[in-house]
PDB file of C-alpha atoms in Angstrom:
ATOM      1  CA  UNK A 274     -61.844-107.591   1.134  1.00  0.00           C
ATOM      2  CA  UNK A 275     -59.869-110.553   0.009  1.00  0.00           C
ATOM      3  CA  UNK A 276     -61.349-113.424  -1.736  1.00  0.00           C
ATOM      4  CA  UNK A 277     -60.710-116.101  -4.106  1.00  0.00           C
ATOM      5  CA  UNK A 278     -61.922-116.993  -7.607  1.00  0.00           C
ATOM      6  CA  UNK A 279     -61.860-119.909  -9.354  1.00  0.00           C
ATOM      7  CA  UNK A 280     -63.119-120.306 -12.608  1.00  0.00           C
ATOM      8  CA  UNK A 281     -63.776-123.238 -14.594  1.00  0.00           C
ATOM      9  CA  UNK A 282     -66.325-123.722 -17.829  1.00  0.00           C
ATOM     10  CA  UNK A 283     -69.503-123.640 -16.597  1.00  0.00           C
ATOM     11  CA  UNK A 284     -69.281-122.147 -13.105  1.00  0.00           C
ATOM     12  CA  UNK A 285     -67.294-119.739 -10.745  1.00  0.00           C
ATOM     13  CA  UNK A 286     -66.296-120.574  -6.806  1.00  0.00           C
ATOM     14  CA  UNK A 287     -65.695-117.194  -4.965  1.00  0.00           C
ATOM     15  CA  UNK A 288     -64.327-118.185  -1.341  1.00  0.00           C
ATOM     16  CA  UNK A 289     -64.600-114.742   0.895  1.00  0.00           C
ATOM     17  CA  UNK A 290     -61.029-114.682   2.958  1.00  0.00           C
ATOM     18  CA  UNK A 291     -62.383-113.215   6.328  1.00  0.00           C
ATOM     19  CA  UNK A 292     -64.215-114.439   9.023  1.00  0.00           C
ATOM     20  CA  UNK A 293     -67.212-111.731   8.773  1.00  0.00           C
ATOM     21  CA  UNK A 294     -69.382-110.861   5.762  1.00  0.00           C
ATOM     22  CA  UNK A 295     -70.430-107.666   6.764  1.00  0.00           C
ATOM     23  CA  UNK A 296     -71.341-104.201   5.213  1.00  0.00           C
ATOM     24  CA  UNK A 297     -67.930-103.782   3.583  1.00  0.00           C
ATOM     25  CA  UNK A 298     -67.473-107.260   2.583  1.00  0.00           C
ATOM     26  CA  UNK A 299     -70.791-107.339   1.168  1.00  0.00           C
ATOM     27  CA  UNK A 300     -70.115-104.579  -1.014  1.00  0.00           C
ATOM     28  CA  UNK A 301     -66.731-105.950  -2.661  1.00  0.00           C
ATOM     29  CA  UNK A 302     -68.863-109.161  -3.332  1.00  0.00           C
ATOM     30  CA  UNK A 303     -71.876-107.510  -4.607  1.00  0.00           C
ATOM     31  CA  UNK A 304     -69.432-105.870  -7.232  1.00  0.00           C
ATOM     32  CA  UNK A 305     -67.453-109.584  -7.845  1.00  0.00           C
ATOM     33  CA  UNK A 306     -71.105-111.290  -8.437  1.00  0.00           C
ATOM     34  CA  UNK A 307     -71.989-108.290 -10.815  1.00  0.00           C
ATOM     35  CA  UNK A 308     -68.873-108.637 -12.951  1.00  0.00           C
ATOM     36  CA  UNK A 309     -69.096-112.169 -13.319  1.00  0.00           C
ATOM     37  CA  UNK A 310     -73.098-112.335 -14.141  1.00  0.00           C
ATOM     38  CA  UNK A 311     -72.490-109.309 -16.947  1.00  0.00           C
ATOM     39  CA  UNK A 312     -69.517-111.264 -18.130  1.00  0.00           C
ATOM     40  CA  UNK A 313     -71.979-114.432 -18.997  1.00  0.00           C
ATOM     41  CA  UNK A 314     -71.133-116.309 -15.995  1.00  0.00           C
ATOM     42  CA  UNK A 315     -74.515-117.944 -14.810  1.00  0.00           C
ATOM     43  CA  UNK A 316     -73.154-120.393 -12.131  1.00  0.00           C
ATOM     44  CA  UNK A 317     -71.990-119.117  -8.693  1.00  0.00           C
ATOM     45  CA  UNK A 318     -70.694-120.991  -5.926  1.00  0.00           C
ATOM     46  CA  UNK A 319     -70.056-118.823  -2.899  1.00  0.00           C
ATOM     47  CA  UNK A 320     -67.908-121.087  -0.723  1.00  0.00           C
ATOM     48  CA  UNK A 321     -68.548-119.779   2.936  1.00  0.00           C
ATOM     49  CA  UNK A 322     -65.628-122.134   4.548  1.00  0.00           C
ATOM     50  CA  UNK A 323     -63.801-119.174   6.231  1.00  0.00           C
ATOM     51  CA  UNK A 324     -66.881-117.253   6.984  1.00  0.00           C
ATOM     52  CA  UNK A 325     -67.937-117.627  10.915  1.00  0.00           C
ATOM     53  CA  UNK A 326     -70.916-114.799  10.629  1.00  0.00           C
ATOM     54  CA  UNK A 327     -72.592-112.544   8.176  1.00  0.00           C
ATOM     55  CA  UNK A 328     -75.355-109.660   8.720  1.00  0.00           C
ATOM     56  CA  UNK A 329     -78.156-108.800   6.574  1.00  0.00           C
ATOM     57  CA  UNK A 330     -75.629-106.879   4.054  1.00  0.00           C
ATOM     58  CA  UNK A 331     -74.176-110.092   3.434  1.00  0.00           C
ATOM     59  CA  UNK A 332     -77.929-111.850   3.301  1.00  0.00           C
ATOM     60  CA  UNK A 333     -78.813-109.187   0.659  1.00  0.00           C
ATOM     61  CA  UNK A 334     -76.036-109.974  -1.531  1.00  0.00           C
ATOM     62  CA  UNK A 335     -76.325-113.500  -1.859  1.00  0.00           C
ATOM     63  CA  UNK A 336     -80.169-113.014  -2.701  1.00  0.00           C
ATOM     64  CA  UNK A 337     -78.638-110.496  -5.381  1.00  0.00           C
ATOM     65  CA  UNK A 338     -76.348-113.029  -6.862  1.00  0.00           C
ATOM     66  CA  UNK A 339     -79.439-115.613  -6.784  1.00  0.00           C
ATOM     67  CA  UNK A 340     -81.349-113.025  -8.716  1.00  0.00           C
ATOM     68  CA  UNK A 341     -78.400-112.428 -11.361  1.00  0.00           C
ATOM     69  CA  UNK A 342     -77.792-116.162 -12.066  1.00  0.00           C
ATOM     70  CA  UNK A 343     -81.482-116.998 -12.316  1.00  0.00           C
ATOM     71  CA  UNK A 344     -81.735-114.344 -14.692  1.00  0.00           C
ATOM     72  CA  UNK A 345     -79.388-116.277 -16.891  1.00  0.00           C
ATOM     73  CA  UNK A 346     -80.969-119.714 -16.477  1.00  0.00           C
ATOM     74  CA  UNK A 347     -78.202-120.596 -13.624  1.00  0.00           C
ATOM     75  CA  UNK A 348     -77.502-121.671 -10.164  1.00  0.00           C
ATOM     76  CA  UNK A 349     -76.381-119.635  -7.126  1.00  0.00           C
ATOM     77  CA  UNK A 350     -75.013-121.771  -4.320  1.00  0.00           C
ATOM     78  CA  UNK A 351     -73.985-121.361  -1.000  1.00  0.00           C
ATOM     79  CA  UNK A 352     -71.268-124.108   0.218  1.00  0.00           C
ATOM     80  CA  UNK A 353     -69.444-124.805   3.924  1.00  0.00           C
ATOM     81  CA  UNK A 354     -71.858-122.917   6.133  1.00  0.00           C
ATOM     82  CA  UNK A 355     -70.931-123.133   9.524  1.00  0.00           C
ATOM     83  CA  UNK A 356     -73.594-123.516  11.985  1.00  0.00           C
ATOM     84  CA  UNK A 357     -73.859-120.123  12.896  1.00  0.00           C
ATOM     85  CA  UNK A 358     -74.774-118.907   9.475  1.00  0.00           C
ATOM     86  CA  UNK A 359     -76.859-121.693   8.735  1.00  0.00           C
ATOM     87  CA  UNK A 360     -79.008-121.050  11.431  1.00  0.00           C
ATOM     88  CA  UNK A 361     -79.233-117.273  10.769  1.00  0.00           C
ATOM     89  CA  UNK A 362     -80.513-118.170   7.235  1.00  0.00           C
ATOM     90  CA  UNK A 363     -82.936-120.650   8.785  1.00  0.00           C
ATOM     91  CA  UNK A 364     -84.276-118.347  10.880  1.00  0.00           C
ATOM     92  CA  UNK A 365     -85.269-115.991   8.292  1.00  0.00           C
ATOM     93  CA  UNK A 366     -86.763-118.561   6.146  1.00  0.00           C
ATOM     94  CA  UNK A 367     -84.139-118.245   3.453  1.00  0.00           C
ATOM     95  CA  UNK A 368     -83.149-121.877   3.715  1.00  0.00           C
ATOM     96  CA  UNK A 369     -86.231-122.591   1.320  1.00  0.00           C
ATOM     97  CA  UNK A 370     -85.054-119.982  -1.159  1.00  0.00           C
ATOM     98  CA  UNK A 371     -81.211-120.415  -1.609  1.00  0.00           C
ATOM     99  CA  UNK A 372     -79.670-123.255  -2.223  1.00  0.00           C
ATOM    100  CA  UNK A 373     -77.380-124.830   0.278  1.00  0.00           C
ATOM    101  CA  UNK A 374     -74.761-127.823  -0.296  1.00  0.00           C
ATOM    102  CA  UNK A 375     -72.273-129.121   2.556  1.00  0.00           C
ATOM    103  CA  UNK A 376     -69.315-128.858  -0.133  1.00  0.00           C
ATOM    104  CA  UNK A 377     -68.180-127.637  -3.577  1.00  0.00           C
ATOM    105  CA  UNK A 378     -68.640-131.160  -5.018  1.00  0.00           C
ATOM    106  CA  UNK A 379     -72.054-131.199  -4.437  1.00  0.00           C
ATOM    107  CA  UNK A 380     -72.743-127.760  -5.754  1.00  0.00           C
ATOM    108  CA  UNK A 381     -70.708-128.825  -9.139  1.00  0.00           C
ATOM    109  CA  UNK A 382     -73.345-131.830  -9.172  1.00  0.00           C
ATOM    110  CA  UNK A 383     -76.220-129.586  -8.979  1.00  0.00           C
ATOM    111  CA  UNK A 384     -74.782-127.045 -11.779  1.00  0.00           C
ATOM    112  CA  UNK A 385     -74.179-129.725 -13.884  1.00  0.00           C
ATOM    113  CA  UNK A 386     -77.077-131.160 -13.522  1.00  0.00           C
ATOM    114  CA  UNK A 387     -78.770-127.905 -14.604  1.00  0.00           C
ATOM    115  CA  UNK A 388     -76.762-127.633 -17.260  1.00  0.00           C
ATOM    116  CA  UNK A 389     -77.646-130.805 -18.884  1.00  0.00           C
ATOM    117  CA  UNK A 390     -81.458-129.692 -18.408  1.00  0.00           C
ATOM    118  CA  UNK A 391     -80.993-126.535 -20.097  1.00  0.00           C
ATOM    119  CA  UNK A 392     -79.235-128.269 -23.055  1.00  0.00           C
ATOM    120  CA  UNK A 393     -81.535-130.479 -23.662  1.00  0.00           C
ATOM    121  CA  UNK A 394     -84.295-127.775 -23.218  1.00  0.00           C
ATOM    122  CA  UNK A 395     -82.310-125.868 -26.242  1.00  0.00           C
ATOM    123  CA  UNK A 396     -82.112-129.014 -28.272  1.00  0.00           C
ATOM    124  CA  UNK A 397     -85.768-129.287 -28.257  1.00  0.00           C
ATOM    125  CA  UNK A 398     -86.366-125.650 -29.158  1.00  0.00           C
TER     126      UNK A 398
END
C-alpha cells in the first residue's frame, strides 16, 4: 500500500493513497503507526481524504493507533472522512471513542492544545 507521511515537530500526518482501507492496507498502516510510535511520535493524524471505504481491519488498525498514541499521552485523530466511512464508524459506536475532525487544520489545533496542556502539567510536577 502506498501512503504519504508528512512529519512535523509535534505530530505526523499519514495519508493512504488508495480508495479502500482493507486487510492488506491496514497491515501496512499498522507497521507505520508502530514505527512512528516507537520512534517517540505521540500524535498521529490519519488523513482519509482518498479513502472511500474501509472494513473491520481498517477500523482495528485505527483503534491500535489510538492506543499507541494514548500510551504516550498523545492523540490519534482521523480527518477528511467521507460519508460512507463516517456512517460505518458511527454504526459501530466508535465516533464517541475516536477523535474525528473535518480537516488537518482542526486536528493540528487539537494536538497543540493537548501539547500545551501536557507542557503545563510537566511544569507543575
